[in-house]
PDB file of C-alpha atoms in Angstrom:
ATOM      1  CA  MET A1263     -90.656 105.742 -58.790  1.00  0.00           C
ATOM      2  CA  SER A1264     -88.898 104.233 -61.241  1.00  0.00           C
ATOM      3  CA  THR A1265     -85.866 102.831 -58.626  1.00  0.00           C
ATOM      4  CA  LEU A1266     -88.499 101.751 -55.935  1.00  0.00           C
ATOM      5  CA  THR A1267     -89.403  98.110 -55.444  1.00  0.00           C
ATOM      6  CA  LYS A1268     -92.129  96.910 -53.518  1.00  0.00           C
ATOM      7  CA  GLN A1269     -89.376  95.594 -50.935  1.00  0.00           C
ATOM      8  CA  THR A1270     -88.075  98.906 -50.247  1.00  0.00           C
ATOM      9  CA  LEU A1271     -91.652 100.166 -49.310  1.00  0.00           C
ATOM     10  CA  SER A1272     -94.470  99.099 -47.116  1.00  0.00           C
ATOM     11  CA  HIS A1273     -97.891  97.954 -48.686  1.00  0.00           C
ATOM     12  CA  LEU A1274     -99.360 101.756 -48.248  1.00  0.00           C
ATOM     13  CA  ASP A1275     -96.385 103.742 -49.535  1.00  0.00           C
ATOM     14  CA  TRP A1276     -96.236 101.487 -52.567  1.00  0.00           C
ATOM     15  CA  LEU A1277     -99.799 102.137 -53.308  1.00  0.00           C
ATOM     16  CA  GLU A1278     -99.461 106.057 -52.599  1.00  0.00           C
ATOM     17  CA  ALA A1279     -96.281 106.338 -54.631  1.00  0.00           C
ATOM     18  CA  GLU A1280     -98.021 104.550 -57.649  1.00  0.00           C
ATOM     19  CA  ALA A1281    -100.861 106.800 -57.410  1.00  0.00           C
ATOM     20  CA  ILE A1282     -99.298 109.986 -57.284  1.00  0.00           C
ATOM     21  CA  HIS A1283     -96.940 108.916 -60.687  1.00  0.00           C
ATOM     22  CA  ILE A1284    -100.775 108.272 -61.922  1.00  0.00           C
ATOM     23  CA  LEU A1285    -101.253 111.361 -60.958  1.00  0.00           C
ATOM     24  CA  ARG A1286     -98.327 113.194 -62.382  1.00  0.00           C
ATOM     25  CA  GLU A1287     -98.715 111.557 -65.687  1.00  0.00           C
ATOM     26  CA  VAL A1288    -102.090 112.873 -66.371  1.00  0.00           C
ATOM     27  CA  ALA A1289    -100.855 116.337 -65.604  1.00  0.00           C
ATOM     28  CA  GLY A1290     -98.051 115.742 -67.985  1.00  0.00           C
ATOM     29  CA  GLN A1291     -99.581 114.341 -70.761  1.00  0.00           C
ATOM     30  CA  CYS A1292    -103.095 115.658 -70.834  1.00  0.00           C
ATOM     31  CA  ALA A1293    -103.951 118.938 -72.032  1.00  0.00           C
ATOM     32  CA  ASN A1294    -107.110 119.495 -69.623  1.00  0.00           C
ATOM     33  CA  PRO A1295    -107.885 116.996 -67.041  1.00  0.00           C
ATOM     34  CA  VAL A1296    -110.623 117.390 -64.045  1.00  0.00           C
ATOM     35  CA  LEU A1297    -110.584 115.233 -61.289  1.00  0.00           C
ATOM     36  CA  LEU A1298    -114.059 114.025 -60.004  1.00  0.00           C
ATOM     37  CA  PHE A1299    -114.620 114.418 -56.021  1.00  0.00           C
ATOM     38  CA  SER A1300    -118.046 113.614 -54.758  1.00  0.00           C
ATOM     39  CA  GLY A1301    -117.097 113.950 -51.057  1.00  0.00           C
ATOM     40  CA  GLY A1302    -116.754 110.085 -50.680  1.00  0.00           C
ATOM     41  CA  LYS A1303    -113.785 108.256 -49.325  1.00  0.00           C
ATOM     42  CA  ASP A1304    -112.339 107.084 -52.231  1.00  0.00           C
ATOM     43  CA  SER A1305    -112.097 111.020 -53.797  1.00  0.00           C
ATOM     44  CA  ILE A1306    -110.833 112.231 -50.398  1.00  0.00           C
ATOM     45  CA  CYS A1307    -108.002 109.898 -50.680  1.00  0.00           C
ATOM     46  CA  LEU A1308    -107.338 111.301 -54.250  1.00  0.00           C
ATOM     47  CA  LEU A1309    -107.348 114.975 -52.982  1.00  0.00           C
ATOM     48  CA  ARG A1310    -104.998 113.772 -50.404  1.00  0.00           C
ATOM     49  CA  LEU A1311    -102.629 112.112 -53.029  1.00  0.00           C
ATOM     50  CA  ALA A1312    -102.789 115.149 -55.256  1.00  0.00           C
ATOM     51  CA  GLU A1313    -101.889 117.172 -52.225  1.00  0.00           C
ATOM     52  CA  LYS A1314     -99.103 115.086 -52.270  1.00  0.00           C
ATOM     53  CA  ALA A1315     -98.540 115.116 -55.694  1.00  0.00           C
ATOM     54  CA  PHE A1316     -98.350 119.102 -56.066  1.00  0.00           C
ATOM     55  CA  ARG A1317     -98.418 120.978 -53.585  1.00  0.00           C
ATOM     56  CA  PRO A1318     -97.136 123.755 -52.614  1.00  0.00           C
ATOM     57  CA  GLY A1319     -98.435 124.816 -55.724  1.00  0.00           C
ATOM     58  CA  ARG A1320    -102.032 124.531 -57.268  1.00  0.00           C
ATOM     59  CA  PHE A1321    -103.721 121.431 -58.341  1.00  0.00           C
ATOM     60  CA  PRO A1322    -103.186 121.261 -62.417  1.00  0.00           C
ATOM     61  CA  PHE A1323    -106.791 120.655 -62.694  1.00  0.00           C
ATOM     62  CA  PRO A1324    -110.150 121.492 -61.284  1.00  0.00           C
ATOM     63  CA  LEU A1325    -112.367 119.503 -59.018  1.00  0.00           C
ATOM     64  CA  MET A1326    -115.950 118.298 -60.377  1.00  0.00           C
ATOM     65  CA  HIS A1327    -118.930 116.690 -59.069  1.00  0.00           C
ATOM     66  CA  ILE A1328    -122.008 114.944 -61.146  1.00  0.00           C
ATOM     67  CA  ASP A1329    -124.804 115.363 -58.341  1.00  0.00           C
ATOM     68  CA  THR A1330    -127.888 113.890 -59.089  1.00  0.00           C
ATOM     69  CA  GLY A1331    -129.445 116.276 -57.098  1.00  0.00           C
ATOM     70  CA  HIS A1332    -130.459 113.390 -54.682  1.00  0.00           C
ATOM     71  CA  ASN A1333    -127.266 113.036 -52.484  1.00  0.00           C
ATOM     72  CA  TYR A1334    -126.692 112.523 -49.081  1.00  0.00           C
ATOM     73  CA  LYS A1335    -126.579 116.425 -47.424  1.00  0.00           C
ATOM     74  CA  GLU A1336    -124.183 115.398 -44.945  1.00  0.00           C
ATOM     75  CA  VAL A1337    -121.726 114.698 -48.614  1.00  0.00           C
ATOM     76  CA  THR A1338    -122.404 117.314 -50.237  1.00  0.00           C
ATOM     77  CA  ASP A1339    -122.044 119.578 -47.106  1.00  0.00           C
ATOM     78  CA  PHE A1340    -118.466 117.897 -46.859  1.00  0.00           C
ATOM     79  CA  ARG A1341    -117.710 118.523 -51.014  1.00  0.00           C
ATOM     80  CA  ASP A1342    -117.876 121.977 -50.417  1.00  0.00           C
ATOM     81  CA  LYS A1343    -116.382 122.293 -47.288  1.00  0.00           C
ATOM     82  CA  ARG A1344    -113.035 120.263 -48.146  1.00  0.00           C
ATOM     83  CA  ALA A1345    -112.920 122.043 -51.396  1.00  0.00           C
ATOM     84  CA  ALA A1346    -113.224 125.144 -50.060  1.00  0.00           C
ATOM     85  CA  GLU A1347    -110.276 124.034 -47.309  1.00  0.00           C
ATOM     86  CA  LEU A1348    -108.194 123.441 -50.160  1.00  0.00           C
ATOM     87  CA  GLY A1349    -109.047 126.482 -52.051  1.00  0.00           C
ATOM     88  CA  GLU A1350    -109.279 124.350 -55.220  1.00  0.00           C
ATOM     89  CA  ARG A1351    -111.991 125.325 -57.961  1.00  0.00           C
ATOM     90  CA  LEU A1352    -115.103 123.193 -57.513  1.00  0.00           C
ATOM     91  CA  ILE A1353    -117.823 122.656 -60.330  1.00  0.00           C
ATOM     92  CA  VAL A1354    -121.063 121.042 -60.153  1.00  0.00           C
ATOM     93  CA  ARG A1355    -123.046 119.628 -62.553  1.00  0.00           C
ATOM     94  CA  SER A1356    -126.476 118.401 -61.923  1.00  0.00           C
ATOM     95  CA  VAL A1357    -128.566 115.841 -63.336  1.00  0.00           C
ATOM     96  CA  GLU A1358    -131.502 117.947 -62.687  1.00  0.00           C
ATOM     97  CA  ASP A1359    -129.874 120.429 -65.209  1.00  0.00           C
ATOM     98  CA  SER A1360    -129.973 117.531 -67.704  1.00  0.00           C
ATOM     99  CA  MET A1361    -133.764 117.078 -67.023  1.00  0.00           C
ATOM    100  CA  ALA A1362    -134.306 120.896 -67.639  1.00  0.00           C
ATOM    101  CA  ARG A1363    -132.903 120.764 -70.941  1.00  0.00           C
ATOM    102  CA  GLY A1364    -134.243 117.673 -72.141  1.00  0.00           C
ATOM    103  CA  THR A1365    -131.557 115.407 -72.628  1.00  0.00           C
ATOM    104  CA  VAL A1366    -132.288 113.430 -69.663  1.00  0.00           C
ATOM    105  CA  VAL A1367    -135.921 112.278 -69.492  1.00  0.00           C
ATOM    106  CA  LEU A1368    -136.996 110.150 -66.359  1.00  0.00           C
ATOM    107  CA  LYS A1369    -139.603 106.963 -66.887  1.00  0.00           C
ATOM    108  CA  HIS A1370    -141.521 108.150 -63.737  1.00  0.00           C
ATOM    109  CA  ALA A1371    -140.729 110.674 -61.245  1.00  0.00           C
ATOM    110  CA  GLY A1372    -139.686 107.997 -58.621  1.00  0.00           C
ATOM    111  CA  GLU A1373    -137.083 106.567 -60.760  1.00  0.00           C
ATOM    112  CA  SER A1374    -133.223 106.594 -59.847  1.00  0.00           C
ATOM    113  CA  ARG A1375    -131.397 109.368 -61.638  1.00  0.00           C
ATOM    114  CA  ASN A1376    -128.076 107.551 -60.683  1.00  0.00           C
ATOM    115  CA  LYS A1377    -127.812 105.898 -64.229  1.00  0.00           C
ATOM    116  CA  HIS A1378    -128.461 109.373 -65.875  1.00  0.00           C
ATOM    117  CA  GLN A1379    -125.403 110.903 -64.275  1.00  0.00           C
ATOM    118  CA  SER A1380    -123.775 109.347 -67.422  1.00  0.00           C
ATOM    119  CA  VAL A1381    -125.269 112.199 -69.489  1.00  0.00           C
ATOM    120  CA  THR A1382    -124.424 114.946 -67.363  1.00  0.00           C
ATOM    121  CA  LEU A1383    -120.908 113.891 -67.324  1.00  0.00           C
ATOM    122  CA  LEU A1384    -120.502 113.619 -71.151  1.00  0.00           C
ATOM    123  CA  GLU A1385    -121.867 117.093 -71.541  1.00  0.00           C
ATOM    124  CA  ALA A1386    -120.029 118.322 -68.645  1.00  0.00           C
ATOM    125  CA  ILE A1387    -116.676 116.781 -70.377  1.00  0.00           C
ATOM    126  CA  GLU A1388    -118.230 118.625 -73.783  1.00  0.00           C
ATOM    127  CA  GLU A1389    -118.786 121.908 -71.921  1.00  0.00           C
ATOM    128  CA  PHE A1390    -115.042 122.415 -70.487  1.00  0.00           C
ATOM    129  CA  SER A1391    -113.172 120.045 -72.951  1.00  0.00           C
ATOM    130  CA  PHE A1392    -112.111 117.452 -70.482  1.00  0.00           C
ATOM    131  CA  ASP A1393    -109.307 115.267 -72.109  1.00  0.00           C
ATOM    132  CA  ALA A1394    -109.143 113.635 -69.155  1.00  0.00           C
ATOM    133  CA  CYS A1395    -111.231 112.817 -65.726  1.00  0.00           C
ATOM    134  CA  ILE A1396    -109.738 111.133 -62.970  1.00  0.00           C
ATOM    135  CA  GLY A1397    -111.891 109.454 -60.526  1.00  0.00           C
ATOM    136  CA  GLY A1398    -111.587 106.827 -57.452  1.00  0.00           C
ATOM    137  CA  ALA A1399    -113.003 103.985 -58.909  1.00  0.00           C
ATOM    138  CA  ARG A1400    -111.337 100.578 -57.387  1.00  0.00           C
ATOM    139  CA  ARG A1401    -110.933  96.980 -59.566  1.00  0.00           C
ATOM    140  CA  ASP A1402    -112.227  95.211 -55.981  1.00  0.00           C
ATOM    141  CA  GLU A1403    -115.823  96.825 -56.208  1.00  0.00           C
ATOM    142  CA  GLU A1404    -117.734  95.210 -58.788  1.00  0.00           C
ATOM    143  CA  LYS A1405    -116.744  92.927 -62.042  1.00  0.00           C
ATOM    144  CA  ALA A1406    -117.097  95.376 -64.393  1.00  0.00           C
ATOM    145  CA  ARG A1407    -114.820  97.755 -63.160  1.00  0.00           C
ATOM    146  CA  ALA A1408    -112.059  94.891 -62.766  1.00  0.00           C
ATOM    147  CA  LYS A1409    -111.488  95.316 -66.600  1.00  0.00           C
ATOM    148  CA  GLU A1410    -110.647  98.887 -66.650  1.00  0.00           C
ATOM    149  CA  ARG A1411    -107.048  99.947 -67.588  1.00  0.00           C
ATOM    150  CA  ILE A1412    -105.449 102.674 -65.298  1.00  0.00           C
ATOM    151  CA  MET A1413    -105.690 104.664 -68.497  1.00  0.00           C
ATOM    152  CA  SER A1414    -109.026 104.012 -69.485  1.00  0.00           C
ATOM    153  CA  PHE A1415    -109.789 105.016 -73.434  1.00  0.00           C
ATOM    154  CA  ARG A1416    -113.519 106.679 -74.207  1.00  0.00           C
ATOM    155  CA  ASP A1417    -114.066 107.257 -77.644  1.00  0.00           C
ATOM    156  CA  GLU A1418    -115.674 110.266 -79.262  1.00  0.00           C
ATOM    157  CA  PHE A1419    -119.070 109.425 -78.223  1.00  0.00           C
ATOM    158  CA  GLY A1420    -117.691 109.122 -74.651  1.00  0.00           C
ATOM    159  CA  GLN A1421    -118.327 105.583 -74.552  1.00  0.00           C
ATOM    160  CA  TRP A1422    -116.212 102.717 -73.229  1.00  0.00           C
ATOM    161  CA  ASP A1423    -115.084  99.171 -75.161  1.00  0.00           C
ATOM    162  CA  PRO A1424    -113.585  96.724 -73.029  1.00  0.00           C
ATOM    163  CA  LYS A1425    -112.428  95.010 -75.994  1.00  0.00           C
ATOM    164  CA  ASN A1426    -110.355  98.272 -77.141  1.00  0.00           C
ATOM    165  CA  GLN A1427    -108.235  99.416 -74.360  1.00  0.00           C
ATOM    166  CA  ARG A1428    -104.273  99.927 -74.213  1.00  0.00           C
ATOM    167  CA  PRO A1429    -101.900  97.392 -73.293  1.00  0.00           C
ATOM    168  CA  GLU A1430    -100.112  98.782 -69.547  1.00  0.00           C
ATOM    169  CA  LEU A1431     -96.820  97.390 -69.016  1.00  0.00           C
ATOM    170  CA  TRP A1432     -95.103  97.971 -66.087  1.00  0.00           C
ATOM    171  CA  ASN A1433     -95.886 101.414 -64.648  1.00  0.00           C
ATOM    172  CA  LEU A1434     -95.911 103.049 -68.458  1.00  0.00           C
ATOM    173  CA  TYR A1435     -99.308 104.753 -69.160  1.00  0.00           C
ATOM    174  CA  ASN A1436    -100.494 105.958 -72.569  1.00  0.00           C
ATOM    175  CA  ALA A1437    -103.248 108.808 -71.792  1.00  0.00           C
ATOM    176  CA  ARG A1438    -102.893 110.873 -74.994  1.00  0.00           C
ATOM    177  CA  SER A1439    -106.074 111.332 -77.004  1.00  0.00           C
ATOM    178  CA  HIS A1440    -107.677 113.001 -80.263  1.00  0.00           C
ATOM    179  CA  LYS A1441    -109.986 115.516 -80.245  1.00  0.00           C
ATOM    180  CA  GLY A1442    -113.232 114.455 -78.330  1.00  0.00           C
ATOM    181  CA  GLU A1443    -111.758 111.705 -76.934  1.00  0.00           C
ATOM    182  CA  ASN A1444    -110.901 111.435 -73.254  1.00  0.00           C
ATOM    183  CA  ILE A1445    -109.598 109.229 -70.823  1.00  0.00           C
ATOM    184  CA  ARG A1446    -110.994 108.169 -67.430  1.00  0.00           C
ATOM    185  CA  ALA A1447    -107.737 107.837 -65.418  1.00  0.00           C
ATOM    186  CA  PHE A1448    -108.048 105.463 -62.212  1.00  0.00           C
ATOM    187  CA  PRO A1449    -104.921 106.210 -59.538  1.00  0.00           C
ATOM    188  CA  ILE A1450    -106.457 104.043 -57.038  1.00  0.00           C
ATOM    189  CA  SER A1451    -107.755 101.146 -59.331  1.00  0.00           C
ATOM    190  CA  ASN A1452    -105.561  98.540 -57.244  1.00  0.00           C
ATOM    191  CA  TRP A1453    -106.416  99.507 -54.356  1.00  0.00           C
ATOM    192  CA  THR A1454    -108.981  97.483 -52.057  1.00  0.00           C
ATOM    193  CA  GLU A1455    -111.648  98.687 -49.426  1.00  0.00           C
ATOM    194  CA  LEU A1456    -109.151  97.779 -46.691  1.00  0.00           C
ATOM    195  CA  ASP A1457    -106.504  99.616 -48.137  1.00  0.00           C
ATOM    196  CA  VAL A1458    -108.588 102.872 -48.616  1.00  0.00           C
ATOM    197  CA  TRP A1459    -109.563 102.596 -44.554  1.00  0.00           C
ATOM    198  CA  GLN A1460    -105.770 102.069 -43.913  1.00  0.00           C
ATOM    199  CA  TYR A1461    -104.856 105.080 -45.767  1.00  0.00           C
ATOM    200  CA  ILE A1462    -107.715 107.424 -44.071  1.00  0.00           C
ATOM    201  CA  ALA A1463    -106.821 106.018 -40.666  1.00  0.00           C
ATOM    202  CA  ARG A1464    -102.865 106.637 -41.553  1.00  0.00           C
ATOM    203  CA  GLU A1465    -103.338 110.027 -43.299  1.00  0.00           C
ATOM    204  CA  GLN A1466    -105.805 111.249 -40.541  1.00  0.00           C
ATOM    205  CA  LEU A1467    -108.788 111.896 -43.145  1.00  0.00           C
ATOM    206  CA  GLU A1468    -112.076 114.119 -42.315  1.00  0.00           C
ATOM    207  CA  LEU A1469    -114.591 111.883 -43.079  1.00  0.00           C
ATOM    208  CA  PRO A1470    -118.418 112.823 -43.723  1.00  0.00           C
ATOM    209  CA  SER A1471    -120.410 111.739 -40.885  1.00  0.00           C
ATOM    210  CA  ILE A1472    -122.710 108.900 -42.342  1.00  0.00           C
ATOM    211  CA  TYR A1473    -119.005 106.847 -42.857  1.00  0.00           C
ATOM    212  CA  PHE A1474    -119.812 105.948 -39.075  1.00  0.00           C
ATOM    213  CA  ALA A1475    -122.492 103.838 -37.029  1.00  0.00           C
ATOM    214  CA  HIS A1476    -125.440 106.055 -36.430  1.00  0.00           C
ATOM    215  CA  VAL A1477    -129.092 105.476 -35.827  1.00  0.00           C
ATOM    216  CA  ARG A1478    -131.356 106.248 -39.084  1.00  0.00           C
ATOM    217  CA  PRO A1479    -134.802 105.116 -40.355  1.00  0.00           C
ATOM    218  CA  VAL A1480    -134.760 102.445 -42.922  1.00  0.00           C
ATOM    219  CA  VAL A1481    -136.997  99.631 -43.863  1.00  0.00           C
ATOM    220  CA  ARG A1482    -135.880  96.114 -45.065  1.00  0.00           C
ATOM    221  CA  ARG A1483    -135.990  95.695 -49.100  1.00  0.00           C
ATOM    222  CA  ASN A1484    -135.193  92.958 -51.352  1.00  0.00           C
ATOM    223  CA  GLY A1485    -132.155  92.002 -48.723  1.00  0.00           C
ATOM    224  CA  LEU A1486    -130.884  95.535 -48.308  1.00  0.00           C
ATOM    225  CA  LEU A1487    -131.573  98.470 -45.963  1.00  0.00           C
ATOM    226  CA  GLN A1488    -133.528 101.034 -47.449  1.00  0.00           C
ATOM    227  CA  PRO A1489    -132.903 104.614 -45.852  1.00  0.00           C
ATOM    228  CA  VAL A1490    -136.347 106.714 -45.243  1.00  0.00           C
ATOM    229  CA  THR A1491    -135.820 109.951 -46.615  1.00  0.00           C
ATOM    230  CA  ASP A1492    -138.367 112.726 -48.454  1.00  0.00           C
ATOM    231  CA  VAL A1493    -136.732 111.167 -51.801  1.00  0.00           C
ATOM    232  CA  THR A1494    -137.354 107.574 -50.619  1.00  0.00           C
ATOM    233  CA  PRO A1495    -140.467 107.878 -48.253  1.00  0.00           C
ATOM    234  CA  ALA A1496    -141.849 104.446 -46.061  1.00  0.00           C
ATOM    235  CA  ARG A1497    -144.289 102.717 -48.807  1.00  0.00           C
ATOM    236  CA  ASP A1498    -147.594 101.496 -47.513  1.00  0.00           C
ATOM    237  CA  GLY A1499    -147.113  98.070 -45.480  1.00  0.00           C
ATOM    238  CA  ASP A1500    -143.627  99.036 -44.674  1.00  0.00           C
ATOM    239  CA  VAL A1501    -142.518  98.232 -41.402  1.00  0.00           C
ATOM    240  CA  VAL A1502    -139.766 101.099 -40.338  1.00  0.00           C
ATOM    241  CA  GLU A1503    -137.125 100.545 -37.808  1.00  0.00           C
ATOM    242  CA  ASP A1504    -134.469 102.656 -36.389  1.00  0.00           C
ATOM    243  CA  VAL A1505    -131.551 100.799 -37.068  1.00  0.00           C
ATOM    244  CA  LEU A1506    -128.031 101.461 -36.186  1.00  0.00           C
ATOM    245  CA  VAL A1507    -125.973 101.526 -39.646  1.00  0.00           C
ATOM    246  CA  ARG A1508    -123.231 103.200 -41.890  1.00  0.00           C
ATOM    247  CA  PHE A1509    -122.188 103.538 -45.092  1.00  0.00           C
ATOM    248  CA  ARG A1510    -119.745 101.957 -46.954  1.00  0.00           C
ATOM    249  CA  THR A1511    -120.198 104.085 -49.987  1.00  0.00           C
ATOM    250  CA  VAL A1512    -122.270 106.817 -50.643  1.00  0.00           C
ATOM    251  CA  GLY A1513    -124.030 107.912 -53.621  1.00  0.00           C
ATOM    252  CA  ASP A1514    -127.710 108.377 -54.783  1.00  0.00           C
ATOM    253  CA  ILE A1515    -129.857 108.070 -51.737  1.00  0.00           C
ATOM    254  CA  THR A1516    -132.266 105.838 -54.343  1.00  0.00           C
ATOM    255  CA  CYS A1517    -129.658 103.602 -54.939  1.00  0.00           C
ATOM    256  CA  THR A1518    -127.441 103.497 -52.025  1.00  0.00           C
ATOM    257  CA  ALA A1519    -128.001 101.392 -48.828  1.00  0.00           C
ATOM    258  CA  PRO A1520    -126.419 101.147 -45.202  1.00  0.00           C
ATOM    259  CA  VAL A1521    -125.335  98.264 -43.738  1.00  0.00           C
ATOM    260  CA  GLU A1522    -126.081  97.544 -39.903  1.00  0.00           C
ATOM    261  CA  SER A1523    -123.283  98.134 -38.274  1.00  0.00           C
ATOM    262  CA  ASP A1524    -121.684  99.580 -34.656  1.00  0.00           C
ATOM    263  CA  ALA A1525    -118.299 100.675 -36.233  1.00  0.00           C
ATOM    264  CA  ASP A1526    -118.058 104.221 -34.806  1.00  0.00           C
ATOM    265  CA  THR A1527    -114.705 104.770 -35.004  1.00  0.00           C
ATOM    266  CA  LEU A1528    -111.907 104.180 -37.332  1.00  0.00           C
ATOM    267  CA  ASP A1529    -110.460 101.054 -35.379  1.00  0.00           C
ATOM    268  CA  LYS A1530    -113.826  99.768 -35.754  1.00  0.00           C
ATOM    269  CA  ILE A1531    -114.769  99.957 -39.236  1.00  0.00           C
ATOM    270  CA  LEU A1532    -110.786  98.740 -39.728  1.00  0.00           C
ATOM    271  CA  ALA A1533    -111.579  95.463 -37.974  1.00  0.00           C
ATOM    272  CA  GLU A1534    -115.153  94.995 -39.730  1.00  0.00           C
ATOM    273  CA  THR A1535    -113.713  95.602 -43.529  1.00  0.00           C
ATOM    274  CA  ALA A1536    -111.249  93.050 -42.635  1.00  0.00           C
ATOM    275  CA  THR A1537    -113.483  90.210 -41.990  1.00  0.00           C
ATOM    276  CA  THR A1538    -116.341  91.362 -44.618  1.00  0.00           C
ATOM    277  CA  THR A1539    -116.789  88.655 -47.357  1.00  0.00           C
ATOM    278  CA  ILE A1540    -119.236  90.950 -49.169  1.00  0.00           C
ATOM    279  CA  THR A1541    -118.122  93.804 -51.737  1.00  0.00           C
ATOM    280  CA  GLU A1542    -119.301  97.129 -50.479  1.00  0.00           C
ATOM    281  CA  ARG A1543    -121.209  97.570 -54.038  1.00  0.00           C
ATOM    282  CA  GLY A1544    -122.576  94.050 -53.805  1.00  0.00           C
ATOM    283  CA  ALA A1545    -123.533  94.958 -49.820  1.00  0.00           C
ATOM    284  CA  THR A1546    -125.008  98.222 -50.737  1.00  0.00           C
ATOM    285  CA  ARG A1547    -125.839  98.984 -54.157  1.00  0.00           C
ATOM    286  CA  MET A1548    -129.560  98.574 -55.326  1.00  0.00           C
ATOM    287  CA  ASP A1549    -128.320  99.781 -58.586  1.00  0.00           C
ATOM    288  CA  ASP A1550    -126.369  96.723 -59.171  1.00  0.00           C
ATOM    289  CA  GLN A1551    -129.047  94.213 -58.497  1.00  0.00           C
ATOM    290  CA  THR A1552    -130.733  94.146 -61.711  1.00  0.00           C
ATOM    291  CA  SER A1553    -128.495  92.037 -63.510  1.00  0.00           C
ATOM    292  CA  GLU A1554    -124.551  91.183 -63.282  1.00  0.00           C
ATOM    293  CA  ALA A1555    -123.959  93.260 -66.641  1.00  0.00           C
ATOM    294  CA  SER A1556    -125.940  96.244 -65.125  1.00  0.00           C
ATOM    295  CA  MET A1557    -122.709  98.303 -64.152  1.00  0.00           C
ATOM    296  CA  GLU A1558    -120.834  97.485 -67.574  1.00  0.00           C
ATOM    297  CA  GLN A1559    -123.773  98.573 -69.556  1.00  0.00           C
ATOM    298  CA  ARG A1560    -123.720 101.405 -67.888  1.00  0.00           C
ATOM    299  CA  LYS A1561    -120.260 102.068 -68.127  1.00  0.00           C
ATOM    300  CA  LYS A1562    -120.157 101.477 -71.750  1.00  0.00           C
ATOM    301  CA  GLU A1563    -122.876 104.211 -72.131  1.00  0.00           C
ATOM    302  CA  GLY A1564    -120.374 106.567 -70.557  1.00  0.00           C
ATOM    303  CA  TYR A1565    -120.869 105.980 -66.990  1.00  0.00           C
ATOM    304  CA  PHE A1566    -118.011 106.384 -64.550  1.00  0.00           C
TER     305      PHE A1566
END
């Protein structure tokens, strides 16, 4: 990796080589890492990168998903299928488990569970003594994520201080931590949404069906499309429409909105992504609409 330059590699080859280097650094420096795999497009790319970094051997870490209990079934089914195909261990921990233990208490039954994933994640880190969590967050998604280092340090309480992070010069990374502390590692932090889709196309990666255009009942709310589901039923006075949509990002049903689109192939998604002027979270995440600081506050509390 150190002998390669951007001039000798294509853009995607360079990003891939950098991400593989980061994955191997985590595996080499950390005693007990885990890769967070939700079944979403970014973590699907991480799995392919892990294959290239460590095959034909097993991954030097398990996979883990923090499930709110309100995730799209198409995505969780794909998650289970892909982990089984790879023959890798998948750990699933649910916000519902934390609710049963009393460590998560909702303000009301309809409150989104998304922000409460922080509690369940920290409990899982303690349960398995993970010293590093590898995730697919990218700097282009949101302002707070743009402040992250590749190796983002968390203290013994699982909290993130954006003013107390380690310098990262060239491609030298420090993933060391003391007992109780942990690292959040972001191998594709420097990728854009377009990079992700180009990589998916190049590698011919399978995806959950909801990433492609399909007809879905929705209501229009606060400038976004709210899917009509058992978890998010229509309210009195709502006008339910059957709209051709796709998901740019996937997550908890209560806060992940689709966008109107007729992009039912990778080529169409690539063309659409190349011309969009709104980030995927800005266009789709209802939980980021409360304030510009909402994501940063959740990250300080332990959110990924």
